[in-house]
Coordinates of C-alpha atoms in Angstrom, one line a residue:
Chain A
X279 CA -15.7 -116.4 -53.8
X280 CA -12.7 -118.7 -53.0
X281 CA -12.4 -119.5 -49.4
X282 CA -9.4 -117.7 -47.9
X283 CA -6.2 -119.6 -48.2
X284 CA -3.7 -119.5 -45.3
X285 CA -0.4 -119.8 -47.0
X286 CA 1.8 -121.8 -44.6
X287 CA 4.4 -119.6 -43.4
X288 CA 7.9 -120.8 -44.9
X289 CA 11.1 -120.3 -42.8
X290 CA 12.1 -117.6 -45.0
X291 CA 9.0 -115.4 -44.5
X292 CA 8.7 -116.0 -40.7
X293 CA 12.3 -114.7 -40.7
X294 CA 11.6 -111.8 -42.6
X295 CA 8.7 -110.9 -40.7
X296 CA 10.6 -111.1 -37.2
X297 CA 13.4 -109.1 -38.9
X298 CA 11.1 -106.2 -40.3
X299 CA 9.8 -106.0 -36.7
X300 CA 13.2 -104.7 -35.6
X301 CA 12.7 -101.4 -36.6
X302 CA 16.4 -100.0 -35.9
X303 CA 17.8 -103.0 -38.0
X304 CA 15.5 -102.2 -40.9
X305 CA 16.4 -98.5 -40.9
X306 CA 20.0 -99.4 -40.8
X307 CA 19.7 -102.0 -43.5
X308 CA 17.9 -99.2 -45.7
X309 CA 20.8 -97.0 -44.6
X310 CA 23.6 -99.2 -45.7
X311 CA 22.1 -99.5 -48.9
X312 CA 21.9 -96.0 -49.4
X313 CA 25.6 -95.5 -48.6
X314 CA 26.5 -98.4 -50.7
X315 CA 24.8 -96.8 -53.6
X316 CA 25.9 -93.4 -53.2
X317 CA 29.6 -94.8 -53.2
X318 CA 29.1 -96.7 -56.3
X319 CA 27.8 -93.7 -58.0
X320 CA 30.8 -91.5 -56.9
X321 CA 31.9 -91.2 -60.7
X322 CA 28.5 -90.0 -61.4
X323 CA 28.8 -87.4 -58.9
X324 CA 32.1 -86.6 -59.9
X325 CA 30.9 -85.9 -63.4
X326 CA 27.9 -84.1 -62.0
X327 CA 29.9 -81.7 -59.9
X328 CA 32.4 -81.4 -62.8
X329 CA 35.1 -82.1 -60.7
X330 CA 37.8 -84.8 -59.7
X331 CA 38.4 -86.6 -56.5
X332 CA 42.0 -86.5 -56.9
X333 CA 42.7 -83.1 -58.3
X334 CA 45.1 -80.8 -56.1
X335 CA 44.2 -77.2 -56.3
X336 CA 46.4 -75.3 -54.1
X337 CA 44.7 -72.1 -54.4
X338 CA 41.8 -73.5 -52.8
X339 CA 42.7 -75.1 -49.7
X340 CA 40.5 -75.5 -46.9
X341 CA 37.6 -73.9 -48.9
X342 CA 34.2 -73.7 -46.8
X343 CA 31.3 -75.5 -48.2
X344 CA 29.9 -74.1 -51.1
X345 CA 27.8 -75.0 -54.1
X346 CA 31.0 -76.1 -56.3
X347 CA 32.1 -78.2 -53.1
X348 CA 29.2 -79.3 -51.0
X349 CA 31.5 -80.3 -47.6
X350 CA 34.3 -78.0 -49.0
X351 CA 38.1 -78.8 -49.4
X352 CA 40.8 -80.6 -47.6
X353 CA 44.6 -79.7 -47.0
X354 CA 45.2 -80.1 -51.2
X355 CA 42.2 -78.4 -52.2
X356 CA 40.7 -81.7 -53.3
X357 CA 36.7 -82.0 -52.8
X358 CA 35.7 -83.7 -49.2
X359 CA 32.3 -85.3 -50.6
X360 CA 33.9 -87.0 -53.7
X361 CA 37.0 -88.3 -51.5
X362 CA 34.3 -89.2 -48.9
X363 CA 32.4 -91.1 -51.3
X364 CA 35.5 -93.0 -52.9
X365 CA 36.6 -93.6 -49.5
X366 CA 33.3 -95.4 -48.7
X367 CA 33.8 -97.7 -51.8
X368 CA 37.3 -98.9 -50.3
X369 CA 36.2 -99.3 -46.9
X370 CA 32.9 -100.8 -47.8
X371 CA 34.7 -103.1 -50.1
X372 CA 37.4 -104.0 -47.5
X373 CA 34.9 -104.6 -44.9
X374 CA 32.5 -106.9 -46.7
X375 CA 35.1 -108.8 -48.8
X376 CA 37.5 -109.4 -45.5
X377 CA 34.5 -110.5 -43.5
X378 CA 33.5 -112.9 -46.1
X379 CA 36.7 -114.2 -46.6
X380 CA 37.3 -114.7 -43.1
X381 CA 34.0 -116.6 -42.7
X382 CA 34.5 -119.0 -45.9
X383 CA 38.0 -119.7 -43.8
X384 CA 36.3 -120.2 -40.3
X385 CA 33.6 -122.3 -41.8
X386 CA 36.0 -124.5 -43.5
X387 CA 37.9 -125.1 -40.3
X388 CA 34.8 -125.3 -38.0
X389 CA 33.2 -127.6 -40.2
X390 CA 36.1 -130.1 -40.7
X391 CA 36.9 -130.1 -37.2
X392 CA 33.2 -130.7 -35.7
X393 CA 32.4 -133.2 -38.4
X394 CA 35.6 -135.6 -38.0
X395 CA 36.6 -134.5 -34.3
X396 CA 39.4 -136.7 -32.9
X397 CA 43.0 -135.3 -33.5
X398 CA 42.2 -133.1 -36.3
X399 CA 39.7 -131.3 -33.8
X400 CA 42.3 -131.2 -31.3
X401 CA 44.8 -130.0 -33.7
X402 CA 42.4 -127.2 -35.4
X403 CA 41.3 -126.2 -32.1
X404 CA 44.6 -125.7 -30.2
X405 CA 45.5 -123.5 -33.2
X406 CA 42.2 -121.5 -33.0
X407 CA 43.0 -121.0 -29.3
X408 CA 46.5 -119.9 -30.1
X409 CA 45.4 -117.4 -32.7
X410 CA 42.6 -116.2 -30.1
X411 CA 45.5 -115.3 -27.9
X412 CA 47.4 -113.2 -30.0
X413 CA 47.7 -109.4 -29.2
X414 CA 45.6 -108.6 -32.4
X415 CA 46.2 -104.9 -33.1
X416 CA 50.2 -104.8 -32.7
X417 CA 50.1 -108.1 -34.8
X418 CA 48.4 -106.7 -37.7
X419 CA 50.3 -103.7 -37.6
X420 CA 53.5 -106.0 -38.0
X421 CA 51.6 -107.7 -40.9
X422 CA 50.8 -104.7 -42.6
X423 CA 54.5 -103.2 -42.3
X424 CA 55.6 -106.7 -44.2
X425 CA 58.1 -106.3 -47.0
X426 CA 55.9 -108.1 -49.8
X427 CA 59.0 -108.6 -51.9
X428 CA 60.6 -110.3 -49.4
X429 CA 57.5 -112.5 -49.6
X430 CA 58.6 -113.4 -53.0
X431 CA 56.1 -110.7 -54.9
X432 CA 57.5 -108.8 -57.9
X433 CA 58.2 -105.1 -57.1
X434 CA 55.8 -104.0 -59.5
X435 CA 52.9 -106.2 -57.6
X436 CA 54.1 -104.8 -54.4
X437 CA 53.9 -101.3 -55.3
X438 CA 50.6 -101.5 -57.3
X439 CA 47.5 -99.5 -56.2
X440 CA 45.8 -102.6 -55.2
X441 CA 48.4 -104.0 -53.1
X442 CA 47.5 -102.2 -50.1
X443 CA 44.0 -103.2 -50.6
X444 CA 44.2 -106.8 -51.2
X445 CA 47.0 -107.1 -48.4
X446 CA 44.5 -105.6 -46.0
X447 CA 41.7 -107.8 -46.8
X448 CA 44.2 -110.9 -46.4
X449 CA 45.6 -110.0 -43.0
X450 CA 42.4 -109.2 -41.4
X451 CA 40.8 -112.2 -42.9
X452 CA 43.9 -114.2 -41.6
X453 CA 43.1 -113.1 -37.9
X454 CA 39.3 -112.9 -38.2
X455 CA 38.1 -116.3 -38.8
X456 CA 38.3 -117.6 -35.4
X457 CA 34.5 -116.5 -34.0
X458 CA 33.0 -118.4 -36.9
X459 CA 35.1 -121.4 -36.9
X460 CA 34.1 -121.8 -32.9
X461 CA 30.4 -121.4 -33.7
X462 CA 30.6 -124.0 -36.7
X463 CA 32.3 -126.4 -35.0
X464 CA 30.4 -126.6 -31.9
X465 CA 26.7 -126.6 -34.1
X466 CA 28.3 -129.3 -36.4
X467 CA 29.7 -131.1 -33.4
X468 CA 26.0 -131.6 -32.2
X469 CA 24.6 -131.8 -35.6
X470 CA 26.6 -134.9 -36.7
X471 CA 24.9 -137.2 -34.1
X472 CA 21.5 -136.2 -35.7
X473 CA 19.1 -138.7 -36.9
X474 CA 18.8 -137.2 -40.7
X475 CA 22.8 -137.2 -40.7
X476 CA 23.1 -140.8 -39.4
X477 CA 20.4 -141.8 -41.8
X478 CA 22.4 -140.1 -44.8
X479 CA 25.2 -142.0 -43.5
X480 CA 23.6 -145.3 -43.5
X481 CA 22.6 -144.7 -47.2
X482 CA 26.3 -144.5 -48.1
X483 CA 26.5 -140.4 -48.6
X484 CA 30.4 -139.7 -48.6
X485 CA 31.6 -137.3 -45.9
X486 CA 31.8 -134.2 -48.2
X487 CA 28.1 -134.7 -49.3
X488 CA 26.9 -134.8 -45.7
X489 CA 28.8 -131.6 -44.8
X490 CA 27.9 -129.8 -47.9
X491 CA 24.1 -130.8 -48.1
X492 CA 23.0 -131.6 -44.5
X493 CA 25.5 -130.1 -42.1
X494 CA 25.9 -126.6 -43.7
X495 CA 22.7 -125.4 -44.7
X496 CA 21.9 -125.9 -40.5
X497 CA 24.7 -123.6 -40.0
X498 CA 23.6 -120.8 -42.3
X499 CA 22.2 -118.5 -39.3
X500 CA 25.0 -118.5 -36.9
X501 CA 27.3 -117.8 -39.8
X502 CA 25.2 -115.2 -41.5
X503 CA 25.0 -113.4 -38.2
X504 CA 28.5 -113.8 -36.9
X505 CA 29.7 -112.3 -40.5
X506 CA 27.4 -109.4 -40.6
X507 CA 28.5 -108.3 -37.1
X508 CA 32.2 -108.8 -38.2
X509 CA 31.7 -106.3 -41.2
X510 CA 31.5 -103.6 -38.7
X511 CA 34.6 -104.7 -37.0
X512 CA 36.8 -105.1 -40.0
X513 CA 35.6 -101.7 -40.9
X514 CA 37.0 -100.5 -37.6
X515 CA 40.2 -102.2 -38.0
X516 CA 40.7 -101.2 -41.5
X517 CA 40.1 -97.7 -40.6
X518 CA 42.7 -97.7 -37.6
X519 CA 45.5 -99.3 -39.7
X520 CA 44.9 -96.7 -42.3
X521 CA 44.8 -93.9 -40.1
X522 CA 48.2 -95.2 -38.7
X523 CA 49.4 -95.1 -42.2
X524 CA 49.7 -99.1 -42.6
X525 CA 46.4 -99.8 -44.3
X526 CA 45.1 -98.2 -47.7
X527 CA 47.6 -95.9 -49.0
X528 CA 46.9 -92.8 -50.8
X529 CA 46.2 -91.3 -53.3
X530 CA 43.6 -94.2 -52.7
X531 CA 41.1 -92.9 -50.0
X532 CA 39.6 -94.8 -47.4
X533 CA 37.9 -93.4 -44.1
X534 CA 40.8 -94.3 -42.2
X535 CA 43.3 -92.9 -44.5
X536 CA 41.1 -89.4 -44.9
X537 CA 41.7 -89.3 -41.0
X538 CA 45.5 -89.4 -41.0
X539 CA 46.3 -85.9 -41.8
X540 CA 43.5 -84.6 -39.8
X541 CA 45.3 -84.9 -36.6
X542 CA 48.0 -82.5 -38.1
X543 CA 45.4 -80.2 -39.2
X544 CA 43.5 -80.3 -35.9
X545 CA 44.0 -76.7 -35.1
X546 CA 43.7 -75.4 -38.7
X547 CA 40.5 -77.5 -39.7
X548 CA 38.8 -79.5 -37.0
X549 CA 35.9 -80.2 -39.4
X550 CA 38.1 -82.5 -41.7
X551 CA 38.4 -84.7 -38.8
X552 CA 34.9 -84.8 -38.3
X553 CA 33.3 -86.4 -41.6
X554 CA 35.2 -89.5 -42.2
X555 CA 34.9 -90.4 -38.6
X556 CA 31.0 -89.9 -39.0
X557 CA 30.9 -92.0 -41.8
X558 CA 32.8 -94.9 -40.2
X559 CA 30.9 -94.6 -36.9
X560 CA 27.5 -94.5 -39.1
X561 CA 28.1 -97.7 -41.1
X562 CA 29.9 -99.8 -38.1
X563 CA 26.6 -99.0 -35.9
X564 CA 24.3 -99.6 -38.9
X565 CA 26.1 -103.3 -39.5
X566 CA 26.0 -103.9 -35.6
X567 CA 22.3 -103.1 -35.7
X568 CA 21.4 -105.3 -38.7
X569 CA 23.5 -107.8 -37.1
X570 CA 21.5 -107.9 -33.8
X571 CA 18.5 -107.8 -35.9
X572 CA 19.4 -111.2 -37.9
X573 CA 20.3 -112.6 -34.6
X574 CA 16.7 -112.2 -33.1
X575 CA 14.9 -112.8 -36.4
X576 CA 17.0 -116.2 -37.0
X577 CA 17.2 -117.4 -33.5
X578 CA 14.1 -119.6 -33.0
X579 CA 14.4 -119.2 -29.2
X580 CA 13.8 -115.6 -29.5
X581 CA 10.1 -116.4 -30.3
X582 CA 9.8 -117.7 -26.7
X583 CA 11.0 -114.5 -25.1
X584 CA 7.7 -113.2 -26.1
X585 CA 6.7 -109.9 -27.9
X586 CA 9.2 -107.4 -28.4
Chain B
X271 CA 42.6 -127.4 -10.0
X272 CA 46.5 -127.4 -9.8
X273 CA 46.2 -130.0 -12.8
X274 CA 44.1 -127.6 -14.7
X275 CA 46.8 -124.8 -13.8
X276 CA 49.7 -126.7 -14.8
X277 CA 48.1 -128.0 -18.3
X278 CA 46.9 -124.4 -19.1
X279 CA 50.5 -122.9 -18.0
X280 CA 52.0 -125.5 -20.5
X281 CA 49.6 -124.9 -23.0
X282 CA 50.5 -121.1 -22.8
X283 CA 54.2 -121.5 -22.7
X284 CA 53.9 -123.6 -26.2
X285 CA 51.5 -120.6 -27.6
X286 CA 54.2 -118.2 -26.4
X287 CA 57.4 -120.2 -28.0
X288 CA 55.5 -121.0 -31.1
X289 CA 54.6 -117.0 -31.2
X290 CA 58.1 -116.0 -30.5
X291 CA 59.4 -118.0 -33.8
X292 CA 56.4 -116.6 -35.8
X293 CA 57.2 -112.9 -34.6
X294 CA 60.6 -113.3 -35.5
X295 CA 60.1 -114.4 -38.7
X296 CA 57.6 -112.0 -39.5
X297 CA 59.9 -109.3 -38.1
X298 CA 62.7 -110.5 -40.7
X299 CA 60.3 -110.1 -43.4
X300 CA 59.6 -106.1 -42.6
X301 CA 61.3 -103.9 -45.1
X302 CA 65.0 -103.2 -44.2
X303 CA 67.4 -104.9 -42.0
X304 CA 70.2 -103.9 -39.5
X305 CA 72.9 -103.6 -42.1
X306 CA 70.4 -101.7 -44.4
X307 CA 70.3 -99.1 -41.5
X308 CA 74.1 -98.9 -41.2
X309 CA 74.2 -98.3 -45.0
X310 CA 72.3 -95.4 -44.6
X311 CA 74.5 -94.1 -42.0
X312 CA 77.9 -94.3 -44.1
X313 CA 77.2 -94.4 -47.8
X314 CA 81.1 -95.3 -48.5
X315 CA 80.3 -98.8 -47.9
X316 CA 81.1 -101.3 -50.8
X317 CA 78.8 -104.2 -51.6
X318 CA 81.4 -106.3 -50.3
X319 CA 81.5 -104.5 -47.2
X320 CA 77.9 -105.2 -46.9
X321 CA 78.1 -108.9 -47.5
X322 CA 80.8 -109.0 -44.7
X323 CA 78.6 -106.9 -42.6
X324 CA 75.8 -109.4 -43.4
X325 CA 78.1 -112.3 -42.5
X326 CA 79.5 -110.8 -39.0
X327 CA 75.6 -110.0 -37.9
X328 CA 74.6 -113.5 -39.0
X329 CA 72.1 -112.1 -41.4
X330 CA 73.1 -114.5 -44.4
X331 CA 71.8 -117.4 -42.2
X332 CA 68.5 -119.2 -42.5
X333 CA 65.8 -118.0 -40.2
X334 CA 65.5 -121.0 -37.8
X335 CA 69.4 -120.8 -37.0
X336 CA 69.2 -116.7 -36.4
X337 CA 66.1 -117.6 -34.2
X338 CA 68.1 -120.1 -32.4
X339 CA 70.7 -117.7 -31.4
X340 CA 68.2 -114.9 -30.5
X341 CA 66.5 -117.7 -28.4
X342 CA 69.9 -118.7 -26.5
X343 CA 70.8 -115.2 -25.7
X344 CA 67.0 -114.4 -24.5
X345 CA 67.2 -117.3 -22.3
X346 CA 70.6 -116.0 -20.7
X347 CA 68.5 -112.7 -20.3
X348 CA 70.2 -110.8 -23.1
X349 CA 67.3 -109.2 -25.3
X350 CA 69.4 -106.8 -27.0
X351 CA 69.3 -103.2 -27.5
X352 CA 66.8 -100.9 -28.6
X353 CA 67.9 -99.1 -31.7
X354 CA 65.6 -95.9 -31.2
X355 CA 66.4 -95.5 -27.5
X356 CA 70.3 -97.0 -27.7
X357 CA 69.4 -98.8 -24.1
X358 CA 68.7 -102.4 -23.2
X359 CA 65.2 -103.3 -24.3
X360 CA 63.7 -104.0 -20.9
X361 CA 65.0 -100.6 -19.8
X362 CA 63.0 -99.2 -22.1
X363 CA 60.0 -101.6 -21.9
X364 CA 59.4 -101.3 -18.2
X365 CA 58.7 -97.7 -17.5
X366 CA 56.2 -97.8 -20.7
X367 CA 54.5 -101.0 -19.1
X368 CA 53.8 -99.0 -15.9
X369 CA 52.5 -96.2 -18.1
X370 CA 50.0 -98.6 -19.9
X371 CA 48.9 -100.2 -16.8
X372 CA 48.1 -96.8 -15.1
X373 CA 46.0 -96.0 -18.3
X374 CA 44.3 -99.2 -18.3
X375 CA 43.5 -99.4 -14.5
X376 CA 41.6 -96.2 -14.6
X377 CA 39.9 -96.8 -17.7
X378 CA 38.9 -100.4 -16.8
X379 CA 37.8 -99.3 -13.2
X380 CA 35.7 -96.7 -14.6
X381 CA 34.1 -98.7 -17.6
X382 CA 33.2 -101.3 -15.0
X383 CA 31.7 -98.8 -12.7
X384 CA 29.6 -97.1 -15.5
X385 CA 28.8 -99.9 -17.8
X386 CA 27.8 -102.9 -14.9
X387 CA 25.1 -100.8 -13.1
X388 CA 23.9 -99.4 -16.4
X389 CA 23.4 -102.9 -17.9
X390 CA 21.8 -104.0 -14.6
X391 CA 19.5 -100.9 -14.7
X392 CA 18.6 -101.8 -18.2
X393 CA 18.0 -105.4 -17.7
X394 CA 15.8 -104.9 -15.0
X395 CA 13.0 -103.2 -17.4
X396 CA 13.4 -105.0 -20.5
X397 CA 12.2 -103.3 -23.8
X398 CA 11.3 -100.2 -21.9
X399 CA 12.6 -96.7 -22.9
X400 CA 15.5 -96.8 -20.7
X401 CA 16.4 -100.4 -21.8
X402 CA 16.3 -98.8 -25.6
X403 CA 18.5 -95.8 -24.5
X404 CA 20.9 -97.8 -23.0
X405 CA 21.2 -100.3 -25.4
X406 CA 21.8 -97.3 -28.1
X407 CA 24.4 -95.9 -26.0
X408 CA 26.2 -99.4 -25.9
X409 CA 25.9 -100.0 -29.5
X410 CA 27.5 -96.4 -30.0
X411 CA 30.4 -97.4 -27.5
X412 CA 31.4 -100.5 -29.6
X413 CA 30.9 -98.9 -33.1
X414 CA 32.8 -95.8 -32.6
X415 CA 36.3 -95.8 -33.9
X416 CA 38.5 -95.0 -31.0
X417 CA 41.0 -93.1 -32.8
X418 CA 38.4 -90.9 -33.9
X419 CA 36.8 -90.4 -30.5
X420 CA 40.1 -89.3 -29.2
X421 CA 40.4 -86.7 -32.1
X422 CA 37.0 -85.2 -31.1
X423 CA 37.9 -85.3 -27.4
X424 CA 41.0 -83.6 -28.6
X425 CA 39.1 -81.1 -30.6
X426 CA 36.5 -80.3 -27.9
X427 CA 38.8 -80.0 -24.9
X428 CA 42.1 -78.8 -26.2
X429 CA 41.2 -76.9 -29.2
X430 CA 37.9 -75.4 -28.7
X431 CA 37.7 -75.1 -24.7
X432 CA 41.4 -75.3 -24.1
X433 CA 41.1 -76.5 -20.9
X434 CA 42.9 -79.8 -21.0
X435 CA 46.2 -80.8 -22.9
X436 CA 46.1 -82.7 -26.2
X437 CA 48.6 -85.3 -25.4
X438 CA 52.1 -86.0 -23.3
X439 CA 52.9 -87.2 -20.0
X440 CA 53.2 -83.9 -18.0
X441 CA 53.8 -80.4 -18.6
X442 CA 57.6 -79.9 -20.0
X443 CA 59.7 -78.4 -17.3
X444 CA 56.7 -78.9 -15.1
X445 CA 57.2 -80.4 -11.4
X446 CA 56.3 -83.9 -12.5
X447 CA 54.3 -84.3 -9.7
X448 CA 51.1 -86.5 -9.5
X449 CA 48.3 -83.9 -10.1
X450 CA 50.2 -82.5 -13.3
X451 CA 50.3 -86.5 -14.6
X452 CA 46.6 -86.7 -13.9
X453 CA 45.8 -83.7 -16.0
X454 CA 47.6 -85.5 -19.0
X455 CA 45.6 -88.6 -17.9
X456 CA 42.1 -87.2 -18.3
X457 CA 41.6 -87.5 -22.2
X458 CA 43.1 -90.7 -23.1
X459 CA 41.6 -92.4 -20.1
X460 CA 38.2 -90.8 -21.1
X461 CA 38.8 -92.1 -24.7
X462 CA 39.5 -95.8 -23.5
X463 CA 36.8 -95.8 -21.2
X464 CA 34.2 -94.8 -23.9
X465 CA 35.5 -97.2 -26.1
X466 CA 35.1 -100.3 -23.7
X467 CA 32.2 -99.0 -21.7
X468 CA 29.8 -100.6 -24.3
X469 CA 30.8 -103.8 -24.3
X470 CA 30.6 -104.1 -20.5
X471 CA 27.1 -102.9 -20.5
X472 CA 25.9 -105.3 -23.2
X473 CA 27.3 -108.2 -21.3
X474 CA 26.0 -107.4 -18.2
X475 CA 22.5 -106.6 -19.5
X476 CA 22.4 -109.9 -21.3
X477 CA 23.8 -111.8 -18.4
X478 CA 21.5 -109.9 -16.1
X479 CA 18.3 -110.8 -18.5
X480 CA 19.3 -114.6 -18.7
X481 CA 19.6 -114.8 -15.0
X482 CA 16.3 -113.3 -14.2
X483 CA 14.8 -116.0 -16.3
X484 CA 15.8 -118.6 -13.8
X485 CA 13.6 -120.5 -11.5
X486 CA 15.6 -119.6 -8.5
X487 CA 14.5 -115.9 -9.3
X488 CA 10.8 -116.7 -9.4
X489 CA 11.3 -118.5 -5.9
X490 CA 12.8 -115.3 -4.4
X491 CA 10.2 -113.2 -5.8
X492 CA 7.4 -115.6 -4.7
X493 CA 8.7 -115.8 -1.3
X494 CA 7.8 -112.0 -1.2
X495 CA 11.4 -110.3 -1.6
X496 CA 11.8 -107.0 -2.6
X497 CA 12.6 -106.5 -6.4
X498 CA 16.0 -104.9 -5.0
X499 CA 16.9 -107.8 -3.0
X500 CA 16.0 -110.3 -5.8
X501 CA 18.0 -108.4 -8.2
X502 CA 21.3 -107.3 -5.9
X503 CA 21.1 -110.4 -3.5
X504 CA 20.1 -113.2 -5.7
X505 CA 20.7 -112.8 -9.5
X506 CA 23.7 -110.2 -9.4
X507 CA 26.1 -112.7 -8.0
X508 CA 25.1 -115.4 -10.7
X509 CA 24.8 -112.8 -13.5
X510 CA 28.5 -111.5 -12.6
X511 CA 30.2 -114.9 -13.2
X512 CA 30.1 -114.8 -17.2
X513 CA 30.7 -111.0 -17.1
X514 CA 33.8 -111.4 -15.3
X515 CA 35.3 -114.0 -17.7
X516 CA 34.4 -111.6 -20.8
X517 CA 36.2 -108.9 -18.7
X518 CA 39.3 -110.9 -18.0
X519 CA 39.3 -112.1 -21.9
X520 CA 39.1 -108.6 -23.0
X521 CA 41.9 -107.4 -20.9
X522 CA 44.4 -108.6 -23.4
X523 CA 42.2 -106.8 -26.0
X524 CA 42.1 -103.4 -24.1
X525 CA 46.0 -103.8 -23.7
X526 CA 46.7 -104.1 -27.5
X527 CA 43.6 -101.8 -28.3
X528 CA 45.5 -99.0 -26.1
X529 CA 47.8 -98.7 -28.7
X530 CA 45.7 -96.5 -30.6
X531 CA 44.9 -94.1 -27.9
X532 CA 48.3 -94.0 -26.7
X533 CA 49.6 -93.1 -30.2
X534 CA 47.0 -90.4 -30.7
X535 CA 47.6 -88.8 -27.2
X536 CA 51.2 -89.2 -27.6
X537 CA 51.3 -91.3 -24.3
X538 CA 54.4 -93.4 -24.2
X539 CA 53.0 -96.5 -23.0
X540 CA 53.4 -100.2 -24.3
X541 CA 51.4 -99.7 -27.5
X542 CA 52.7 -96.4 -28.8
X543 CA 56.1 -98.1 -28.1
X544 CA 55.3 -101.3 -30.2
X545 CA 54.0 -98.7 -33.0
X546 CA 57.2 -96.5 -32.8
X547 CA 59.4 -99.8 -32.9
X548 CA 57.6 -101.4 -35.9
X549 CA 57.8 -98.2 -37.8
X550 CA 61.2 -97.2 -36.7
X551 CA 62.8 -100.6 -37.7
X552 CA 63.5 -100.9 -34.1
X553 CA 63.6 -105.1 -34.7
X554 CA 64.7 -106.2 -31.0
X555 CA 62.1 -103.7 -29.3
X556 CA 59.2 -104.7 -31.5
X557 CA 60.0 -108.5 -31.1
X558 CA 59.9 -108.2 -27.3
X559 CA 56.9 -105.6 -27.0
X560 CA 54.7 -108.2 -29.3
X561 CA 55.6 -111.1 -26.9
X562 CA 54.9 -109.0 -23.7
X563 CA 51.5 -108.2 -25.3
X564 CA 51.2 -111.8 -26.4
X565 CA 52.0 -112.9 -22.6
X566 CA 49.4 -110.3 -21.1
X567 CA 46.6 -111.7 -23.3
X568 CA 47.5 -115.2 -22.3
X569 CA 47.5 -114.5 -18.6
X570 CA 44.3 -112.8 -19.3
X571 CA 42.9 -116.0 -20.7
X572 CA 44.1 -118.1 -17.8
X573 CA 42.6 -115.6 -15.2
X574 CA 39.3 -116.0 -17.1
X575 CA 39.1 -119.7 -16.9
X576 CA 40.2 -119.7 -13.2
X577 CA 37.6 -116.8 -12.4
X578 CA 34.9 -118.9 -14.1
X579 CA 35.9 -122.0 -11.9
X580 CA 36.2 -120.1 -8.5
X581 CA 33.1 -118.0 -8.9
X582 CA 31.2 -120.8 -10.2
X583 CA 31.1 -124.0 -7.9
X584 CA 29.1 -126.2 -10.6
X585 CA 31.8 -126.0 -12.9
X586 CA 34.7 -128.3 -12.4
X587 CA 38.0 -127.6 -13.9
X588 CA 38.2 -131.0 -15.7
X589 CA 35.2 -130.5 -17.7
X590 CA 36.5 -127.1 -18.9
X591 CA 39.5 -128.6 -20.5
X592 CA 38.1 -129.4 -23.8

């Protein structure tokens, strides 16, 4: 019989334990995983139901839910469930990739600003202040309405199906990096005075190495939390723009553009307006709960706040 | 104080100037230009005519020169005509601004009257059932897509119950009195209130929770004050300081966020006007509407800084510059 060995808790296991205590966050993470799997499996459902998400069937418009169409059909006789699943792919892809792009952009700007300080910091931070002062939604509408051909893209590229997808990722990332940039800058500013950074400097480490090896890992927590929380916001922005007809262009479905027609059809088929919105709502609230749980789990101060 | 205000005003003016150029350039990149629109009105134009028209309107010039011309005219008070409304831009904007401010005024007041007490109520008993319930409500508020919320409200109150109008500003051919207008404001205001109340609740709860942990609160309790006086008399004033700032910062966000609500309820405010102008190739109107929205956001930011320093004597204006 060996003596019980108490393993020292690694930081990661501590974080995991604290996150698991957050029941809502855990449930939300599980829900998001299920949603992502369902969306990824959309082609499987397609062959299973023997339907195609884009097939128009004008003899079968506004069909009520049935065995063939679990959630009924829309104004063009297309299966609502399949369009919802395919819409989920697009909305989740846009949410996650735009949030990550914005995080990378924000981390780069914040890191350079906080580490080097001085004139570079002043310029970057005035620029950040300027971007924060912009009216977000009207600006996004203008950006989404830009003519890609006037920007030098070929007509084929501007009209391809992917254009509306990548365009929205880029424009949301372009306005969404400021929160991460400010967080990273503030933390980098204090980290660069710490002993371990000074020691690395004394050993002759280059600025790039110090930033990558000594500062960046210490910034992981705030970046992870801010990025998780921003996924929800991005999905909201995407859905609004697509709803207004400026985001993802049909026939590619997204949860936002599934609602575009819903308003005109509100008197005939109110149910069509319910499902996509519900999907957005559930996804966004789940990302917010996960972000909140991560914040508590990654923030050491939350230990001092006593039991939750 | 005056120096701080002056610096902020200069900084804001700079942002506004840069923005005016950026927006001008962006609008030039939108599909079509004024001459394209003339072509659609007169299909007999030859390509030589089109070149000539482009020259007359200066559209063949580089963007910097076109911007210079616009700015020169704008500084003399000439912001051009709105294409959609065939009237000077400001004649169209001023009534829309009034409508938006009325909608925002009602919604913001309601959101604060609901959100702040709710946040305090939750913070007084942290991690209790009611705290979780309030948190859940607040999270739902910040996570709900506001246009969907608007649609649901229309479905419930206009389609199913039929008690409230689905959109507009007043009954067509009605008396135009304030009671009639108020009925049309109910759904947009409710939708906007629900969309912003969650944020206010969360800020208030977090700030109150932080304040109640301070030493002077322990002192207040130790000298035997009732919990009510501790919270409302001692903690509240301090807890409101960060909340005020965030609310002022949020105003700009709300102002441009009202675009969605206004579009759904066909409420002729600034947001719907901006959207219509962008969609309808009304370049002059879109430009000035966007600049006005930037101006409102900037003013909100300055007010936030001022309120912060004014409410909290510990904060000097000089220290806040960075």
